[in-house]
């Protein structure tokens, strides 16, 4: 398998952490989707990373689809429960925390997207997105409460997804003081950051 992605993308990081936790071998190809000469469109018409290329030549996207597929490939470190109702809960965690990322990335793009001038930038749009980030983090913290893991009594895809979101916020939005607002998320993140899979995929 070959994973196409970048070292900074939190969605790609989620997939890399899953691959590491499940001890699945893969090739990693770096791609800058923002460069004019990007060829990512050959594998994903949406021109987004991550993309997983299977040995059959098929391409798989997006990160959630990839992670759910990877979990079926090996019994090592099961990341999604086998019972459908429980799987739904883990998927909801992932949707919530990926949604925080989606909003934060839209806000960031409003600042950095090439071709956008200062005058074209909409503070109202940025505020709209950042409200979602705040509300999503508050809900994540409420759902975690005083538990050690996001879902149930063991490490799952929910923890990986939340950890990648919080790690990316530290990377791109260091001014957001989510740790003092949500000490339980800070504790979760401190535990996650000790895992080798997280250490090996710190965003740069
Ligand atoms: C989001 C992927 C994404 O936005 C997923 O895979 O989970 N729901 C998808 N990737 C970004 C890179 S990043 O911000 O992590 C991307 O490829 N953006 C290129 C574009 O043209 O939007």
mmCIF file with all atom_site columns, C-alpha atoms in Angstrom, residues 34-171:
data_model
loop_
_atom_site.group_PDB
_atom_site.id
_atom_site.type_symbol
_atom_site.label_atom_id
_atom_site.label_alt_id
_atom_site.label_comp_id
_atom_site.label_asym_id
_atom_site.label_entity_id
_atom_site.label_seq_id
_atom_site.pdbx_PDB_ins_code
_atom_site.Cartn_x
_atom_site.Cartn_y
_atom_site.Cartn_z
_atom_site.occupancy
_atom_site.B_iso_or_equiv
_atom_site.pdbx_formal_charge
_atom_site.auth_seq_id
_atom_site.auth_comp_id
_atom_site.auth_asym_id
_atom_site.auth_atom_id
_atom_site.pdbx_PDB_model_num
ATOM 1   C CA . UNK A 1 34  ? -1.342  23.396 -2.893  1.00 0.00 ? 34  UNK A CA 1
ATOM 2   C CA . UNK A 1 35  ? 1.458   23.354 -5.476  1.00 0.00 ? 35  UNK A CA 1
ATOM 3   C CA . UNK A 1 36  ? 0.479   24.143 -9.054  1.00 0.00 ? 36  UNK A CA 1
ATOM 4   C CA . UNK A 1 37  ? 2.107   20.950 -10.342 1.00 0.00 ? 37  UNK A CA 1
ATOM 5   C CA . UNK A 1 38  ? 0.329   18.599 -7.921  1.00 0.00 ? 38  UNK A CA 1
ATOM 6   C CA . UNK A 1 39  ? -0.771  15.341 -9.522  1.00 0.00 ? 39  UNK A CA 1
ATOM 7   C CA . UNK A 1 40  ? -3.109  14.380 -6.693  1.00 0.00 ? 40  UNK A CA 1
ATOM 8   C CA . UNK A 1 41  ? -6.061  14.796 -9.082  1.00 0.00 ? 41  UNK A CA 1
ATOM 9   C CA . UNK A 1 42  ? -4.974  11.565 -10.803 1.00 0.00 ? 42  UNK A CA 1
ATOM 10  C CA . UNK A 1 43  ? -5.897  9.708  -7.628  1.00 0.00 ? 43  UNK A CA 1
ATOM 11  C CA . UNK A 1 44  ? -8.598  11.856 -6.078  1.00 0.00 ? 44  UNK A CA 1
ATOM 12  C CA . UNK A 1 45  ? -10.818 14.168 -8.141  1.00 0.00 ? 45  UNK A CA 1
ATOM 13  C CA . UNK A 1 46  ? -11.368 16.239 -4.993  1.00 0.00 ? 46  UNK A CA 1
ATOM 14  C CA . UNK A 1 47  ? -7.602  16.880 -5.006  1.00 0.00 ? 47  UNK A CA 1
ATOM 15  C CA . UNK A 1 48  ? -7.279  16.205 -1.314  1.00 0.00 ? 48  UNK A CA 1
ATOM 16  C CA . UNK A 1 49  ? -4.943  14.150 0.853   1.00 0.00 ? 49  UNK A CA 1
ATOM 17  C CA . UNK A 1 50  ? -4.810  11.558 2.315   1.00 0.00 ? 50  UNK A CA 1
ATOM 18  C CA . UNK A 1 51  ? -5.155  9.037  -0.492  1.00 0.00 ? 51  UNK A CA 1
ATOM 19  C CA . UNK A 1 52  ? -4.367  5.367  0.013   1.00 0.00 ? 52  UNK A CA 1
ATOM 20  C CA . UNK A 1 53  ? -3.296  3.485  -3.113  1.00 0.00 ? 53  UNK A CA 1
ATOM 21  C CA . UNK A 1 54  ? -4.051  -0.206 -2.938  1.00 0.00 ? 54  UNK A CA 1
ATOM 22  C CA . UNK A 1 55  ? -1.947  -2.900 -4.621  1.00 0.00 ? 55  UNK A CA 1
ATOM 23  C CA . UNK A 1 56  ? -4.820  -3.329 -7.098  1.00 0.00 ? 56  UNK A CA 1
ATOM 24  C CA . UNK A 1 57  ? -4.290  0.267  -8.210  1.00 0.00 ? 57  UNK A CA 1
ATOM 25  C CA . UNK A 1 58  ? -7.522  1.500  -6.640  1.00 0.00 ? 58  UNK A CA 1
ATOM 26  C CA . UNK A 1 59  ? -7.367  4.744  -4.695  1.00 0.00 ? 59  UNK A CA 1
ATOM 27  C CA . UNK A 1 60  ? -9.180  5.146  -1.401  1.00 0.00 ? 60  UNK A CA 1
ATOM 28  C CA . UNK A 1 61  ? -10.127 8.454  0.240   1.00 0.00 ? 61  UNK A CA 1
ATOM 29  C CA . UNK A 1 62  ? -11.017 10.182 2.622   1.00 0.00 ? 62  UNK A CA 1
ATOM 30  C CA . UNK A 1 63  ? -9.268  9.666  5.964   1.00 0.00 ? 63  UNK A CA 1
ATOM 31  C CA . UNK A 1 64  ? -12.301 8.146  7.656   1.00 0.00 ? 64  UNK A CA 1
ATOM 32  C CA . UNK A 1 65  ? -12.872 5.662  4.859   1.00 0.00 ? 65  UNK A CA 1
ATOM 33  C CA . UNK A 1 66  ? -9.171  4.798  4.882   1.00 0.00 ? 66  UNK A CA 1
ATOM 34  C CA . UNK A 1 67  ? -8.980  4.326  8.660   1.00 0.00 ? 67  UNK A CA 1
ATOM 35  C CA . UNK A 1 68  ? -12.080 2.138  8.760   1.00 0.00 ? 68  UNK A CA 1
ATOM 36  C CA . UNK A 1 69  ? -10.688 0.020  5.941   1.00 0.00 ? 69  UNK A CA 1
ATOM 37  C CA . UNK A 1 70  ? -7.269  -0.316 7.585   1.00 0.00 ? 70  UNK A CA 1
ATOM 38  C CA . UNK A 1 71  ? -8.885  -1.532 10.780  1.00 0.00 ? 71  UNK A CA 1
ATOM 39  C CA . UNK A 1 72  ? -10.265 -4.523 8.871   1.00 0.00 ? 72  UNK A CA 1
ATOM 40  C CA . UNK A 1 73  ? -6.825  -5.535 7.587   1.00 0.00 ? 73  UNK A CA 1
ATOM 41  C CA . UNK A 1 74  ? -5.344  -6.727 10.844  1.00 0.00 ? 74  UNK A CA 1
ATOM 42  C CA . UNK A 1 75  ? -6.596  -7.944 14.216  1.00 0.00 ? 75  UNK A CA 1
ATOM 43  C CA . UNK A 1 76  ? -3.747  -6.048 15.891  1.00 0.00 ? 76  UNK A CA 1
ATOM 44  C CA . UNK A 1 77  ? -5.075  -3.142 17.994  1.00 0.00 ? 77  UNK A CA 1
ATOM 45  C CA . UNK A 1 78  ? -8.752  -3.169 16.979  1.00 0.00 ? 78  UNK A CA 1
ATOM 46  C CA . UNK A 1 79  ? -9.735  0.473  16.645  1.00 0.00 ? 79  UNK A CA 1
ATOM 47  C CA . UNK A 1 80  ? -13.451 0.124  15.917  1.00 0.00 ? 80  UNK A CA 1
ATOM 48  C CA . UNK A 1 81  ? -15.771 -2.117 17.933  1.00 0.00 ? 81  UNK A CA 1
ATOM 49  C CA . UNK A 1 82  ? -17.333 -5.005 16.031  1.00 0.00 ? 82  UNK A CA 1
ATOM 50  C CA . UNK A 1 83  ? -20.839 -4.324 17.298  1.00 0.00 ? 83  UNK A CA 1
ATOM 51  C CA . UNK A 1 84  ? -22.636 -1.857 15.010  1.00 0.00 ? 84  UNK A CA 1
ATOM 52  C CA . UNK A 1 85  ? -24.167 0.307  17.742  1.00 0.00 ? 85  UNK A CA 1
ATOM 53  C CA . UNK A 1 86  ? -20.748 0.715  19.381  1.00 0.00 ? 86  UNK A CA 1
ATOM 54  C CA . UNK A 1 87  ? -19.067 1.424  16.048  1.00 0.00 ? 87  UNK A CA 1
ATOM 55  C CA . UNK A 1 88  ? -21.557 4.199  15.523  1.00 0.00 ? 88  UNK A CA 1
ATOM 56  C CA . UNK A 1 89  ? -20.407 5.868  18.741  1.00 0.00 ? 89  UNK A CA 1
ATOM 57  C CA . UNK A 1 90  ? -16.752 5.784  17.697  1.00 0.00 ? 90  UNK A CA 1
ATOM 58  C CA . UNK A 1 91  ? -17.674 7.120  14.271  1.00 0.00 ? 91  UNK A CA 1
ATOM 59  C CA . UNK A 1 92  ? -19.573 9.976  15.907  1.00 0.00 ? 92  UNK A CA 1
ATOM 60  C CA . UNK A 1 93  ? -16.470 10.862 17.951  1.00 0.00 ? 93  UNK A CA 1
ATOM 61  C CA . UNK A 1 94  ? -14.472 10.932 14.745  1.00 0.00 ? 94  UNK A CA 1
ATOM 62  C CA . UNK A 1 95  ? -17.051 13.042 12.943  1.00 0.00 ? 95  UNK A CA 1
ATOM 63  C CA . UNK A 1 96  ? -17.123 15.534 15.804  1.00 0.00 ? 96  UNK A CA 1
ATOM 64  C CA . UNK A 1 97  ? -13.392 15.978 16.063  1.00 0.00 ? 97  UNK A CA 1
ATOM 65  C CA . UNK A 1 98  ? -12.793 15.937 12.282  1.00 0.00 ? 98  UNK A CA 1
ATOM 66  C CA . UNK A 1 99  ? -15.473 18.639 12.140  1.00 0.00 ? 99  UNK A CA 1
ATOM 67  C CA . UNK A 1 100 ? -13.426 20.773 14.511  1.00 0.00 ? 100 UNK A CA 1
ATOM 68  C CA . UNK A 1 101 ? -10.504 20.366 12.116  1.00 0.00 ? 101 UNK A CA 1
ATOM 69  C CA . UNK A 1 102 ? -12.624 21.132 9.059   1.00 0.00 ? 102 UNK A CA 1
ATOM 70  C CA . UNK A 1 103 ? -13.753 24.414 10.639  1.00 0.00 ? 103 UNK A CA 1
ATOM 71  C CA . UNK A 1 104 ? -10.276 25.387 11.860  1.00 0.00 ? 104 UNK A CA 1
ATOM 72  C CA . UNK A 1 105 ? -8.798  24.675 8.428   1.00 0.00 ? 105 UNK A CA 1
ATOM 73  C CA . UNK A 1 106 ? -11.446 26.808 6.710   1.00 0.00 ? 106 UNK A CA 1
ATOM 74  C CA . UNK A 1 107 ? -10.601 29.647 9.084   1.00 0.00 ? 107 UNK A CA 1
ATOM 75  C CA . UNK A 1 108 ? -6.890  29.223 8.414   1.00 0.00 ? 108 UNK A CA 1
ATOM 76  C CA . UNK A 1 109 ? -7.370  29.126 4.642   1.00 0.00 ? 109 UNK A CA 1
ATOM 77  C CA . UNK A 1 110 ? -9.174  32.443 4.849   1.00 0.00 ? 110 UNK A CA 1
ATOM 78  C CA . UNK A 1 111 ? -5.862  33.821 6.118   1.00 0.00 ? 111 UNK A CA 1
ATOM 79  C CA . UNK A 1 112 ? -3.374  31.991 3.952   1.00 0.00 ? 112 UNK A CA 1
ATOM 80  C CA . UNK A 1 113 ? -5.052  30.893 0.726   1.00 0.00 ? 113 UNK A CA 1
ATOM 81  C CA . UNK A 1 114 ? -2.965  32.197 -2.145  1.00 0.00 ? 114 UNK A CA 1
ATOM 82  C CA . UNK A 1 115 ? -4.611  34.938 -4.134  1.00 0.00 ? 115 UNK A CA 1
ATOM 83  C CA . UNK A 1 116 ? -6.777  36.247 -1.310  1.00 0.00 ? 116 UNK A CA 1
ATOM 84  C CA . UNK A 1 117 ? -6.052  39.836 -0.425  1.00 0.00 ? 117 UNK A CA 1
ATOM 85  C CA . UNK A 1 118 ? -6.471  41.464 2.964   1.00 0.00 ? 118 UNK A CA 1
ATOM 86  C CA . UNK A 1 119 ? -9.613  43.213 1.652   1.00 0.00 ? 119 UNK A CA 1
ATOM 87  C CA . UNK A 1 120 ? -11.142 39.924 0.481   1.00 0.00 ? 120 UNK A CA 1
ATOM 88  C CA . UNK A 1 121 ? -10.650 38.267 3.857   1.00 0.00 ? 121 UNK A CA 1
ATOM 89  C CA . UNK A 1 122 ? -13.826 37.892 5.860   1.00 0.00 ? 122 UNK A CA 1
ATOM 90  C CA . UNK A 1 123 ? -13.495 38.183 9.624   1.00 0.00 ? 123 UNK A CA 1
ATOM 91  C CA . UNK A 1 124 ? -17.153 37.175 9.927   1.00 0.00 ? 124 UNK A CA 1
ATOM 92  C CA . UNK A 1 125 ? -16.366 33.874 8.158   1.00 0.00 ? 125 UNK A CA 1
ATOM 93  C CA . UNK A 1 126 ? -13.337 33.261 10.376  1.00 0.00 ? 126 UNK A CA 1
ATOM 94  C CA . UNK A 1 127 ? -15.433 33.963 13.497  1.00 0.00 ? 127 UNK A CA 1
ATOM 95  C CA . UNK A 1 128 ? -18.177 31.667 12.182  1.00 0.00 ? 128 UNK A CA 1
ATOM 96  C CA . UNK A 1 129 ? -15.678 28.818 11.817  1.00 0.00 ? 129 UNK A CA 1
ATOM 97  C CA . UNK A 1 130 ? -13.917 29.475 15.108  1.00 0.00 ? 130 UNK A CA 1
ATOM 98  C CA . UNK A 1 131 ? -17.239 29.299 16.943  1.00 0.00 ? 131 UNK A CA 1
ATOM 99  C CA . UNK A 1 132 ? -17.546 25.752 15.596  1.00 0.00 ? 132 UNK A CA 1
ATOM 100 C CA . UNK A 1 133 ? -14.046 24.978 16.844  1.00 0.00 ? 133 UNK A CA 1
ATOM 101 C CA . UNK A 1 134 ? -14.911 26.241 20.343  1.00 0.00 ? 134 UNK A CA 1
ATOM 102 C CA . UNK A 1 135 ? -18.253 24.430 20.440  1.00 0.00 ? 135 UNK A CA 1
ATOM 103 C CA . UNK A 1 136 ? -16.733 21.221 19.088  1.00 0.00 ? 136 UNK A CA 1
ATOM 104 C CA . UNK A 1 137 ? -13.952 21.251 21.677  1.00 0.00 ? 137 UNK A CA 1
ATOM 105 C CA . UNK A 1 138 ? -16.455 21.914 24.451  1.00 0.00 ? 138 UNK A CA 1
ATOM 106 C CA . UNK A 1 139 ? -18.536 18.944 23.319  1.00 0.00 ? 139 UNK A CA 1
ATOM 107 C CA . UNK A 1 140 ? -15.456 16.737 23.037  1.00 0.00 ? 140 UNK A CA 1
ATOM 108 C CA . UNK A 1 141 ? -14.516 17.664 26.590  1.00 0.00 ? 141 UNK A CA 1
ATOM 109 C CA . UNK A 1 142 ? -18.067 17.083 27.859  1.00 0.00 ? 142 UNK A CA 1
ATOM 110 C CA . UNK A 1 143 ? -18.227 13.647 26.252  1.00 0.00 ? 143 UNK A CA 1
ATOM 111 C CA . UNK A 1 144 ? -14.816 12.635 27.580  1.00 0.00 ? 144 UNK A CA 1
ATOM 112 C CA . UNK A 1 145 ? -15.732 13.729 31.121  1.00 0.00 ? 145 UNK A CA 1
ATOM 113 C CA . UNK A 1 146 ? -13.312 12.078 33.569  1.00 0.00 ? 146 UNK A CA 1
ATOM 114 C CA . UNK A 1 147 ? -12.682 8.936  31.532  1.00 0.00 ? 147 UNK A CA 1
ATOM 115 C CA . UNK A 1 148 ? -9.279  7.803  30.350  1.00 0.00 ? 148 UNK A CA 1
ATOM 116 C CA . UNK A 1 149 ? -10.377 6.966  26.797  1.00 0.00 ? 149 UNK A CA 1
ATOM 117 C CA . UNK A 1 150 ? -12.856 8.673  24.491  1.00 0.00 ? 150 UNK A CA 1
ATOM 118 C CA . UNK A 1 151 ? -14.963 5.604  23.962  1.00 0.00 ? 151 UNK A CA 1
ATOM 119 C CA . UNK A 1 152 ? -15.345 2.712  26.382  1.00 0.00 ? 152 UNK A CA 1
ATOM 120 C CA . UNK A 1 153 ? -12.437 1.363  28.360  1.00 0.00 ? 153 UNK A CA 1
ATOM 121 C CA . UNK A 1 154 ? -9.859  1.066  25.638  1.00 0.00 ? 154 UNK A CA 1
ATOM 122 C CA . UNK A 1 155 ? -7.885  3.009  23.075  1.00 0.00 ? 155 UNK A CA 1
ATOM 123 C CA . UNK A 1 156 ? -9.816  3.409  19.822  1.00 0.00 ? 156 UNK A CA 1
ATOM 124 C CA . UNK A 1 157 ? -9.984  5.416  16.623  1.00 0.00 ? 157 UNK A CA 1
ATOM 125 C CA . UNK A 1 158 ? -11.833 8.066  18.636  1.00 0.00 ? 158 UNK A CA 1
ATOM 126 C CA . UNK A 1 159 ? -8.692  8.738  20.708  1.00 0.00 ? 159 UNK A CA 1
ATOM 127 C CA . UNK A 1 160 ? -6.512  8.846  17.596  1.00 0.00 ? 160 UNK A CA 1
ATOM 128 C CA . UNK A 1 161 ? -8.836  11.311 15.876  1.00 0.00 ? 161 UNK A CA 1
ATOM 129 C CA . UNK A 1 162 ? -9.115  13.598 18.915  1.00 0.00 ? 162 UNK A CA 1
ATOM 130 C CA . UNK A 1 163 ? -5.341  13.444 19.460  1.00 0.00 ? 163 UNK A CA 1
ATOM 131 C CA . UNK A 1 164 ? -4.645  14.459 15.859  1.00 0.00 ? 164 UNK A CA 1
ATOM 132 C CA . UNK A 1 165 ? -7.086  17.362 16.094  1.00 0.00 ? 165 UNK A CA 1
ATOM 133 C CA . UNK A 1 166 ? -5.590  18.678 19.337  1.00 0.00 ? 166 UNK A CA 1
ATOM 134 C CA . UNK A 1 167 ? -2.053  18.189 18.025  1.00 0.00 ? 167 UNK A CA 1
ATOM 135 C CA . UNK A 1 168 ? -2.869  20.147 14.884  1.00 0.00 ? 168 UNK A CA 1
ATOM 136 C CA . UNK A 1 169 ? -4.452  22.981 16.882  1.00 0.00 ? 169 UNK A CA 1
ATOM 137 C CA . UNK A 1 170 ? -1.193  23.234 18.848  1.00 0.00 ? 170 UNK A CA 1
ATOM 138 C CA . UNK A 1 171 ? 0.718   23.277 15.561  1.00 0.00 ? 171 UNK A CA 1
#
